[in-house]
XYZ file of C-alpha atoms in Angstrom:
702
model
C -0.049 -0.034 -0.076
C 1.899 3.392 -1.243
C 1.383 6.830 1.138
C -1.807 7.756 0.132
C -2.904 11.763 -0.616
C -4.333 13.376 2.446
C -7.686 14.779 1.630
C -6.812 18.494 3.433
C -2.846 19.770 3.471
C -2.871 19.693 6.827
C -3.755 15.755 7.396
C -0.630 13.248 7.456
C -0.559 10.450 5.281
C -1.478 7.022 6.186
C 1.317 4.358 5.507
C 0.848 0.712 5.776
C 2.749 -0.977 8.247
C 2.625 -4.072 6.497
C 4.490 -2.290 4.047
C 6.181 1.069 5.197
C 7.685 1.552 1.658
C 6.198 4.945 0.730
C 5.921 7.153 -2.516
C 8.814 9.097 -3.121
C 6.889 10.983 -6.109
C 4.619 12.766 -3.096
C 7.913 14.055 -0.547
C 9.703 14.507 -3.640
C 7.218 18.043 -3.433
C 8.634 18.750 -0.045
C 5.582 17.825 2.100
C 2.590 18.955 2.776
C 2.918 22.895 0.893
C 2.350 24.792 4.735
C 2.554 28.689 4.205
C 5.304 30.817 5.702
C 3.125 31.675 8.819
C 2.761 28.052 9.744
C 6.280 27.189 9.342
C 7.137 29.543 11.384
C 4.897 29.229 14.295
C 5.760 25.564 14.253
C 9.283 26.318 14.439
C 12.104 26.890 16.576
C 12.001 30.597 15.053
C 8.677 31.202 16.833
C 10.150 29.668 20.655
C 12.705 32.717 20.294
C 10.066 35.478 19.446
C 8.220 33.747 22.480
C 11.288 34.589 24.413
C 12.323 37.845 23.354
C 8.851 38.881 23.922
C 8.924 37.660 27.314
C 12.064 39.055 28.398
C 10.487 42.383 26.775
C 7.713 42.400 28.726
C 9.648 41.843 31.382
C 11.732 44.630 30.960
C 8.654 47.204 30.405
C 7.102 45.449 34.267
C 10.886 46.297 35.429
C 11.597 49.700 34.075
C 8.021 51.035 34.562
C 8.490 49.641 38.347
C 11.192 51.773 38.759
C 10.276 55.141 37.289
C 6.974 54.829 39.422
C 9.172 54.314 42.470
C 11.474 56.631 41.772
C 9.292 59.355 40.865
C 7.927 58.635 44.488
C 10.122 57.807 47.342
C 12.957 59.821 48.479
C 16.234 57.513 48.763
C 18.827 57.354 51.050
C 21.488 54.727 51.236
C 20.756 53.811 48.141
C 17.162 52.392 49.617
C 14.094 53.871 48.947
C 10.695 52.604 50.980
C 7.250 50.927 48.794
C 5.637 51.122 51.809
C 5.936 51.092 55.995
C 3.376 49.883 58.586
C 2.293 47.150 60.321
C 4.409 43.673 59.930
C 1.775 41.729 59.610
C 1.038 43.577 56.190
C 4.872 44.360 54.996
C 4.801 40.369 55.262
C 2.044 39.896 52.896
C 3.648 42.291 50.630
C 6.772 41.302 50.849
C 5.598 37.490 49.656
C 3.361 38.838 46.792
C 5.838 40.740 45.458
C 8.747 38.014 45.866
C 6.454 35.663 43.985
C 5.505 37.904 41.758
C 10.165 38.455 41.209
C 10.062 34.259 41.215
C 7.745 34.347 38.473
C 9.482 37.191 36.497
C 13.296 35.573 36.903
C 11.964 32.263 36.058
C 10.647 33.588 32.690
C 13.917 35.142 32.037
C 16.307 32.904 33.020
C 13.622 30.028 31.063
C 13.789 32.540 27.809
C 17.621 32.666 28.562
C 18.563 28.890 28.812
C 16.534 28.571 25.528
C 18.370 31.326 23.935
C 21.554 29.633 24.611
C 20.335 25.974 23.780
C 19.755 27.265 20.349
C 22.809 28.964 20.393
C 25.595 26.042 21.113
C 23.342 24.101 18.872
C 25.476 23.277 15.750
C 23.970 23.970 12.150
C 24.785 21.220 9.833
C 27.904 23.241 8.345
C 29.167 23.454 12.132
C 29.042 19.495 12.482
C 30.975 19.275 8.894
C 32.993 21.014 9.879
C 33.842 19.260 13.286
C 33.629 15.334 11.401
C 36.176 17.269 8.478
C 38.677 18.154 11.253
C 38.152 14.230 13.252
C 35.976 15.216 16.165
C 32.284 15.806 17.024
C 29.802 17.660 18.594
C 26.630 17.468 20.286
C 23.003 16.912 19.666
C 19.974 17.406 21.682
C 21.574 18.795 24.895
C 22.989 21.898 26.713
C 26.949 21.739 25.795
C 29.948 23.422 26.535
C 32.058 21.159 24.269
C 30.019 22.957 21.502
C 31.306 26.000 22.744
C 34.775 26.003 20.836
C 33.097 24.928 17.515
C 30.849 27.298 16.930
C 31.087 30.925 15.240
C 32.846 33.348 17.922
C 29.431 35.611 17.269
C 27.696 32.963 18.499
C 29.685 32.104 20.849
C 30.344 35.829 22.250
C 25.953 35.835 22.782
C 25.766 32.635 24.308
C 28.371 33.896 26.964
C 26.446 37.065 27.296
C 23.193 35.694 28.376
C 25.621 33.290 31.092
C 27.016 35.981 32.482
C 23.980 38.260 32.407
C 22.472 35.228 34.176
C 24.654 35.958 37.398
C 23.075 38.933 38.301
C 19.356 37.193 38.360
C 20.483 34.352 40.677
C 22.358 36.309 43.223
C 20.544 39.699 43.706
C 17.005 40.183 41.584
C 14.938 38.588 44.788
C 16.644 40.944 47.032
C 15.888 43.579 45.010
C 12.868 44.289 47.413
C 13.390 43.390 50.943
C 11.367 43.848 54.229
C 13.028 45.434 57.465
C 11.936 45.055 60.826
C 11.673 47.978 63.683
C 13.189 46.535 66.937
C 12.486 48.209 70.160
C 15.295 48.074 73.526
C 13.184 48.414 76.753
C 14.310 49.081 80.163
C 12.975 46.599 83.012
C 11.423 47.549 86.474
C 9.746 46.265 89.176
C 7.003 47.558 91.724
C 3.296 48.131 92.691
C 0.732 48.237 89.839
C -0.665 51.340 91.542
C 1.760 53.185 88.931
C 0.418 56.831 87.820
C -1.816 57.202 90.797
C 0.935 59.406 92.944
C 2.854 62.079 92.266
C 5.877 61.312 90.525
C 7.729 63.291 93.511
C 6.727 61.356 96.017
C 7.970 57.892 94.117
C 11.403 56.140 95.131
C 12.596 55.002 91.924
C 16.650 54.610 93.313
C 19.688 55.875 92.327
C 18.864 55.937 88.201
C 20.995 56.983 85.374
C 20.063 59.396 83.096
C 19.119 57.073 80.327
C 16.977 55.151 82.867
C 15.204 57.707 84.891
C 14.184 59.401 81.328
C 12.794 55.079 80.490
C 11.112 55.465 84.146
C 9.220 58.781 83.878
C 7.817 57.901 80.241
C 6.694 54.292 82.000
C 5.242 57.056 83.904
C 3.529 59.313 81.740
C 2.389 56.583 79.858
C 0.720 54.981 83.206
C -0.979 57.994 83.750
C -2.165 58.435 80.504
C -4.197 54.948 80.734
C -1.772 53.424 78.025
C -0.372 50.807 79.707
C -1.895 47.295 79.048
C -1.920 44.591 81.690
C -0.892 41.216 80.877
C -0.667 37.655 83.473
C 2.621 36.098 83.508
C 2.343 33.710 80.433
C 0.830 36.451 78.422
C 3.728 38.866 80.105
C 6.382 35.889 78.854
C 4.645 35.177 75.558
C 5.271 38.826 74.723
C 9.283 39.129 75.520
C 10.578 35.867 75.412
C 11.260 36.927 71.992
C 14.469 37.608 69.768
C 13.521 41.085 68.624
C 10.817 43.240 70.784
C 8.549 44.330 67.590
C 5.419 45.359 69.936
C 5.981 46.484 73.186
C 8.154 48.922 75.072
C 8.828 49.448 79.116
C 7.468 46.922 81.273
C 6.793 46.751 84.488
C 6.644 43.764 86.716
C 4.216 44.194 89.319
C 5.492 42.655 92.494
C 4.636 42.665 96.511
C 8.570 42.503 96.907
C 9.579 46.116 97.320
C 9.595 48.186 100.364
C 6.343 50.158 99.832
C 4.001 50.734 96.953
C 5.767 54.148 96.339
C 8.867 52.099 95.525
C 10.493 50.904 92.079
C 13.343 49.333 91.009
C 15.234 48.830 88.427
C 15.792 45.149 86.915
C 17.795 45.659 83.676
C 17.605 47.126 80.165
C 17.227 44.490 77.313
C 19.137 46.420 74.072
C 18.594 45.199 70.776
C 19.709 41.759 70.282
C 22.896 41.672 68.136
C 24.393 37.769 67.665
C 28.001 38.435 67.511
C 27.591 39.832 71.392
C 26.648 36.819 72.321
C 29.188 35.209 70.153
C 31.933 36.999 71.970
C 31.305 36.914 75.649
C 29.084 33.742 74.998
C 25.133 32.715 76.333
C 23.629 33.818 77.857
C 25.502 37.469 77.852
C 23.618 39.828 74.930
C 20.816 37.260 74.983
C 17.729 38.623 73.770
C 16.056 38.232 76.764
C 18.934 37.821 79.184
C 16.729 39.203 81.992
C 14.315 36.269 81.770
C 17.208 34.101 82.655
C 17.899 32.518 85.869
C 20.538 33.865 87.457
C 23.130 30.850 87.297
C 21.906 30.192 83.530
C 25.186 29.148 81.817
C 23.107 28.863 77.939
C 20.979 30.801 76.331
C 17.500 31.431 77.682
C 15.306 30.093 75.140
C 16.620 26.069 76.966
C 14.655 27.693 80.129
C 11.974 28.994 78.858
C 9.824 25.740 79.321
C 10.453 26.176 83.653
C 10.103 29.596 83.463
C 6.493 28.966 82.150
C 6.245 25.725 84.729
C 6.973 28.502 87.406
C 4.656 31.175 86.520
C 1.940 28.648 85.987
C 2.306 27.976 89.554
C 2.500 31.515 90.796
C 5.999 31.108 91.315
C 8.079 32.993 88.719
C 10.572 35.151 89.858
C 12.865 37.619 88.304
C 16.668 38.635 89.304
C 16.683 42.103 90.203
C 20.218 44.135 91.657
C 18.642 44.467 94.749
C 17.087 40.538 95.089
C 14.641 38.644 93.422
C 10.760 39.560 92.708
C 7.637 37.244 92.774
C 6.040 38.317 89.562
C 2.142 38.593 89.894
C 1.637 40.283 86.315
C 3.278 42.698 83.963
C 2.148 46.284 82.945
C 3.281 46.254 79.312
C 3.902 49.827 77.201
C 2.344 48.711 73.423
C 4.636 50.145 71.112
C 3.311 50.425 67.010
C 4.776 47.984 64.596
C 6.912 49.427 62.086
C 8.156 47.415 59.198
C 9.470 48.394 56.031
C 9.280 47.131 52.498
C 12.287 48.635 50.686
C 13.703 48.140 47.532
C 17.616 48.669 46.470
C 18.070 51.538 43.528
C 21.492 49.657 42.454
C 19.969 46.180 42.726
C 17.019 47.137 40.590
C 19.470 48.960 37.398
C 21.604 45.941 37.534
C 19.107 43.736 36.872
C 17.271 46.162 34.199
C 20.664 46.294 32.565
C 20.932 42.067 32.152
C 17.393 42.434 31.359
C 17.861 44.671 28.487
C 20.885 42.452 27.314
C 19.067 39.066 27.135
C 16.028 40.758 24.868
C 18.765 42.831 22.499
C 20.234 38.730 21.956
C 17.124 37.360 22.022
C 15.501 39.644 19.193
C 18.575 39.539 17.569
C 18.238 35.635 17.180
C 14.685 35.901 16.624
C 14.993 38.675 13.590
C 18.130 38.615 12.355
C 19.627 34.700 12.385
C 18.150 32.380 9.795
C 19.958 29.612 10.648
C 18.679 26.634 11.773
C 20.579 24.823 14.264
C 20.288 21.265 15.610
C 17.979 20.542 17.836
C 17.229 17.661 18.871
C 18.591 14.351 17.303
C 15.830 13.763 15.041
C 16.574 17.138 13.528
C 20.383 15.284 12.963
C 18.720 12.111 11.622
C 16.392 14.100 9.229
C 19.680 16.149 8.138
C 21.854 12.973 7.713
C 19.233 10.888 5.404
C 18.651 13.608 3.168
C 22.087 14.596 3.337
C 24.473 11.315 4.175
C 28.049 12.081 5.866
C 30.334 10.178 4.321
C 33.040 10.610 7.065
C 30.980 8.663 9.199
C 30.644 5.995 6.225
C 30.953 2.765 7.075
C 30.640 3.164 11.363
C 27.584 2.201 11.568
C 28.042 0.386 14.835
C 30.183 3.467 16.262
C 29.585 3.709 20.158
C 28.549 7.596 21.233
C 29.468 6.985 24.658
C 33.030 5.470 23.479
C 33.586 8.517 21.450
C 32.395 10.897 23.936
C 34.994 10.222 26.443
C 37.860 11.097 23.600
C 39.044 14.513 24.965
C 37.794 17.869 23.494
C 41.480 18.313 21.603
C 41.970 14.631 20.600
C 40.670 13.483 17.129
C 38.303 11.041 16.282
C 40.748 7.780 15.000
C 40.591 7.037 11.138
C 40.962 3.480 11.537
C 38.561 2.633 14.341
C 34.775 1.807 14.482
C 34.898 0.485 11.303
C 33.649 -3.021 11.177
C 32.605 -4.334 14.647
C 30.114 -7.308 16.507
C 26.983 -6.132 17.394
C 25.996 -7.108 21.181
C 22.916 -7.878 22.104
C 22.805 -6.461 25.131
C 20.413 -4.293 26.658
C 22.324 -1.645 28.365
C 20.923 -0.073 31.565
C 20.538 3.949 31.194
C 23.112 5.494 32.863
C 25.736 3.936 30.559
C 24.368 6.684 27.887
C 26.067 9.690 30.445
C 29.665 10.034 30.260
C 32.264 9.680 33.458
C 32.783 13.296 33.538
C 29.102 14.140 33.698
C 28.493 12.126 36.331
C 31.570 13.327 38.261
C 30.391 16.339 37.833
C 26.975 15.802 39.192
C 28.424 14.190 41.991
C 30.702 17.058 42.664
C 28.131 19.548 42.496
C 25.836 17.700 45.086
C 28.406 17.138 47.431
C 29.188 21.054 47.286
C 25.163 21.620 48.152
C 25.319 18.953 50.886
C 28.569 20.441 52.814
C 27.000 23.808 52.784
C 23.761 22.498 54.366
C 25.710 20.659 56.897
C 27.306 23.586 57.442
C 24.618 25.476 58.231
C 23.225 22.143 60.003
C 26.695 22.028 62.312
C 25.922 25.875 63.196
C 22.913 24.401 64.432
C 23.731 21.725 66.668
C 26.638 23.741 68.136
C 23.638 26.187 69.937
C 22.687 25.073 73.071
C 18.837 25.925 72.506
C 15.975 23.573 70.545
C 13.825 26.296 70.138
C 15.837 27.114 66.861
C 14.631 23.174 65.829
C 11.363 24.446 66.440
C 11.668 28.072 64.210
C 9.265 28.406 61.560
C 10.602 28.696 58.056
C 12.102 31.966 57.403
C 11.728 33.082 60.762
C 14.078 34.894 62.873
C 15.763 33.084 65.733
C 18.678 34.496 68.114
C 20.531 31.001 67.880
C 20.566 30.889 63.897
C 21.683 34.354 63.024
C 25.117 33.696 61.693
C 27.540 35.333 64.317
C 30.981 36.122 63.499
C 32.991 39.715 63.846
C 34.653 38.797 60.148
C 30.871 38.709 58.912
C 30.086 41.445 56.448
C 27.389 43.521 57.965
C 26.518 45.560 54.259
C 23.326 44.822 52.339
C 25.014 43.408 49.282
C 27.546 41.337 50.773
C 24.495 39.686 52.846
C 22.443 39.577 49.988
C 25.482 38.021 47.819
C 26.128 35.573 50.231
C 22.281 34.484 50.789
C 21.437 33.982 47.098
C 25.210 32.012 46.584
C 22.919 28.444 47.681
C 20.693 29.854 44.761
C 23.108 30.021 42.476
C 25.015 26.296 43.175
C 21.607 25.024 42.829
C 21.066 26.303 39.598
C 24.565 24.882 38.000
C 23.122 21.635 39.638
C 20.111 22.031 38.563
C 21.640 22.479 34.813
C 23.765 19.973 34.860
C 20.832 18.055 36.485
C 18.492 18.116 33.210
C 21.236 17.505 31.212
C 21.924 14.367 31.806
C 18.077 13.252 32.463
C 17.707 14.603 28.846
C 20.953 12.646 27.549
C 19.121 9.376 29.205
C 16.092 9.902 27.817
C 17.593 10.648 24.164
C 18.898 7.881 24.567
C 16.043 6.013 26.042
C 14.294 7.319 22.690
C 16.605 6.489 20.467
C 16.472 2.537 21.255
C 12.871 2.238 20.476
C 13.673 2.711 17.127
C 15.033 -1.002 16.879
C 11.695 -2.206 17.777
C 9.458 -0.299 16.111
C 8.767 2.282 13.225
C 8.097 5.460 13.630
C 8.612 9.892 12.736
C 11.711 11.626 13.849
C 11.472 14.591 16.343
C 12.197 17.358 14.681
C 12.252 21.257 16.380
C 11.907 23.197 12.476
C 8.098 22.093 10.567
C 7.488 18.623 11.150
C 6.151 16.800 7.951
C 3.824 13.264 8.034
C 5.625 11.154 9.511
C 7.618 13.470 11.214
C 6.689 15.207 15.127
C 6.967 18.058 17.027
C 10.009 18.129 19.631
C 9.612 18.364 23.119
C 10.040 21.912 24.914
C 14.541 21.482 24.924
C 14.280 18.230 24.139
C 13.022 16.561 27.599
C 9.760 14.995 27.810
C 7.087 16.294 29.489
C 6.866 13.146 31.893
C 9.954 13.923 33.362
C 10.281 18.219 32.417
C 7.169 18.500 34.503
C 8.027 16.827 37.790
C 11.506 17.798 37.624
C 10.691 22.088 37.061
C 7.730 21.204 40.147
C 10.743 19.954 42.291
C 13.088 22.314 41.308
C 10.560 25.144 42.363
C 9.806 23.519 45.711
C 13.870 22.919 46.593
C 14.416 26.596 45.323
C 11.581 27.930 48.064
C 13.200 25.468 50.410
C 16.521 27.271 49.928
C 15.309 30.618 50.268
C 14.044 29.639 53.347
C 17.012 28.031 54.454
C 19.339 30.802 54.552
C 18.061 34.565 54.088
C 18.530 38.359 54.454
C 17.819 39.565 58.309
C 17.221 43.400 58.713
C 16.992 45.309 61.547
C 16.268 49.005 62.178
C 16.865 49.521 65.615
C 14.892 51.802 68.140
C 14.969 52.810 72.314
C 11.308 52.345 73.621
C 10.829 55.896 73.087
C 10.638 55.188 69.066
C 13.995 57.459 69.142
C 16.045 55.006 66.475
C 18.680 54.215 67.149
C 21.145 53.398 64.277
C 24.065 52.234 66.489
C 22.209 48.737 66.983
C 20.898 47.917 63.372
C 21.438 45.108 62.182
C 21.930 42.932 58.796
C 23.119 39.724 58.507
C 21.722 36.359 57.475
C 19.547 33.364 59.240
C 18.946 30.124 58.703
C 16.258 27.939 59.652
C 17.632 24.427 60.753
C 14.007 22.595 59.595
C 14.162 24.251 55.746
C 17.296 22.802 55.793
C 16.785 19.569 56.226
C 13.646 19.524 54.255
C 16.327 20.933 51.069
C 18.274 18.028 51.909
C 16.063 15.370 51.901
C 14.344 16.708 48.351
C 18.053 16.755 47.275
C 18.425 13.441 48.543
C 15.023 12.120 46.645
C 15.814 14.465 43.598
C 19.510 12.344 43.480
C 18.029 8.683 44.504
C 15.418 9.502 41.032
C 18.392 9.978 39.224
C 19.922 6.782 40.553
C 16.638 5.162 39.764
C 16.404 6.190 35.986
C 20.090 5.406 35.596
C 19.279 1.783 36.578
C 16.499 1.548 34.081
C 17.339 -0.831 30.953
C 16.805 0.586 27.243
C 14.486 -0.737 25.137
C 16.822 -2.960 22.700
C 20.153 -3.792 21.989
C 20.535 -0.490 19.866
C 24.320 1.095 19.720
C 24.024 4.048 21.939
C 24.790 7.195 19.648
C 23.986 9.553 22.952
C 24.171 13.123 21.759
C 27.298 12.412 19.669
C 27.288 13.908 15.855
C 29.395 11.155 14.063
C 27.868 8.384 16.004
C 24.077 9.551 15.177
C 25.253 10.699 11.187
C 27.217 6.538 11.178
C 23.976 5.498 11.755
C 21.717 7.050 9.049
C 23.102 5.537 5.462
C 20.574 3.520 4.083
C 21.341 2.782 0.853
C 25.467 1.921 1.509
C 26.099 -1.807 0.958
C 29.668 -2.587 2.661
C 30.438 -5.765 0.536
C 30.496 -3.155 -2.672
C 33.728 -1.379 -4.002
C 33.206 2.204 -4.014
C 32.751 3.116 -7.216
C 29.661 0.822 -7.423
C 27.883 2.622 -3.990
C 24.256 4.081 -4.273
C 24.610 6.630 -1.848
C 21.765 8.990 -2.628
C 18.446 7.536 -0.151
C 15.340 8.152 -1.697
C 14.466 11.813 -1.972
C 11.978 12.359 1.405
C 13.018 9.394 2.952
C 13.385 11.947 6.066
C 9.931 12.700 6.035
C 8.820 9.032 6.297
C 8.313 6.650 9.723
C 12.080 4.748 10.327
C 13.222 2.324 12.062
C 16.277 0.746 12.592
C 18.003 -2.640 11.985
C 20.262 -4.614 9.727
C 19.834 -4.090 5.827
C 18.855 -7.188 4.040
C 22.331 -8.124 1.464
C 24.213 -10.039 -0.170
C 27.816 -10.870 1.309
C 29.230 -11.589 4.698
C 29.467 -8.113 6.048
C 26.507 -7.002 7.359
C 25.389 -2.734 7.904
C 23.037 -1.564 10.284
C 21.270 2.019 9.426
C 18.188 4.108 9.680
C 15.841 3.153 6.335
C 12.380 4.029 5.664
C 12.705 0.911 4.062
C 12.084 -2.914 5.384
C 15.182 -3.793 8.486
C 15.791 -6.684 10.656
C 17.397 -7.122 14.356
C 20.766 -7.374 14.199
C 22.294 -10.942 14.538
C 24.505 -10.827 17.420
C 28.140 -10.825 17.298
C 27.535 -10.567 13.522
C 30.340 -8.239 12.305
C 28.778 -4.918 10.120
C 29.920 -2.241 9.116
């Protein structure tokens, strides 16, 4: 049965599975007569147009944001304020804006990655040049090797796309950040009648000028009726926090004073700085040191359960300068929450510049470039069937993996891989990936694991258990990075906080390449057992099929992207930027106690490590799967792919008797790989639209 003319132009021709030979006269016309628009929409050029359009849209958004904030906000130290008010609103706005930023950055990086793969994908001319020098190129996967063989202009654009991605990984998430207002406060002990007697009748002891001002402010608040009453449990809840954001001065209501007119100074709690504790050791410098028992030798959080138990039993006491005070209740001065949602002008400009670089390069590729690269192995098979490569002639069982292990500057031996015995052994998926790539995956995975283990080591070195109960992304005294040499600048901490994201992105890039290589090899092996059209990235016709986006099947791509998104979020909660603006209890700025550092959440770190282990286990599990057939693995090696595409070659004939030109249009037909029926001792394996058979084990083919 011959290839039947379709009823409509867009319909595929029918092929009789019992007689796969097609009417090549029909195919000589070049396939269905689609218009230019259809060809453009179905090709990689359209994908590039979408990528460039996405970059332009993101660029317009970023420029619009910059113009809007500069027009409405005054800058101070390179920072502008988007919103200030209660911390709940700031937290919600920050979450929403960072979700938007991650969507925009994912869009930019996805578009950039597609452009990078198009740039490093070789054209047929690039492949022919490489084969002419007895070397090979990668087809269908992201490849650094190809950069040494593609034209300088494309290589330069590829490098620009890579370099412009680094700032996105390191600073985009930190262009918008929140800062928390934290208050210092003074603690006094005395009778609950504060504010009912004249100030001059009260005995406040020998106070410093600062402490006297603090007591006067607390007295005025009592007179104004703004102090709030807290029972002991609520009092501990309100003040046992790393950074005080809602309360100021505190009066511990007690009967352990001489008279109702006597008030005594208990302590002063400054805004917490982690290196105070780092230098002097806990509990000195603890964020609520006054709550600690007098014999404490660890973080106060370690003793909280005992303190709560004492409060429930009515015998909670606090140690003061003149003895211990049994606390009956508390009077607290409420203060307004004062958080800020801010942006960095310099980081925003950096993002806009790299965004513009990506948009310009992708627009140039979509509009100016006319080259059609081989993005998939199907593109290569179709090209080599249409125009066979004589450099690969007679090497039909060339092992692509063995070729790929040859150093880049070395050549493929000319006299090797000609007659080879076929081994009908179904290999495992991992054999499609070179040992070097497996080593790179292991190296990057180990670096990520070591960073996580280092942060966990910091957590385990702390005495308190509260650090393990902290919520994702929350600030905890024991989980703030300490050290005199730690940078205090916003930019320095921003880069440190986002470095794990960069490492994971590199790991994801290699991880994706390994999975792509294995799945390409798996699909390649199916051509030995079933007939099908090849996947092409440009205008698929007849039996040809459209390619996956970036060559990875959706059943692997979607879970990988989902897992990657979860892991990016876990990493952002594992190590994050902490910004604190210090105020005294009278709501006066105290910039000397401001803090910029990095915090970490051990539970998020463990979760990220668990996801890492899960991803690695899935990769190992995929590598243990077997291919569908014993077909020789070409991998991404262009020379091995070309060697499998000589349907008319007969190794038993002299060169002058060879009929090398394949039937026109064979690349559009359903294809199968196997041994061609020949008369003679030497066999030959190839992709063909004709009948082929499974090669015989241990028989020699050329």
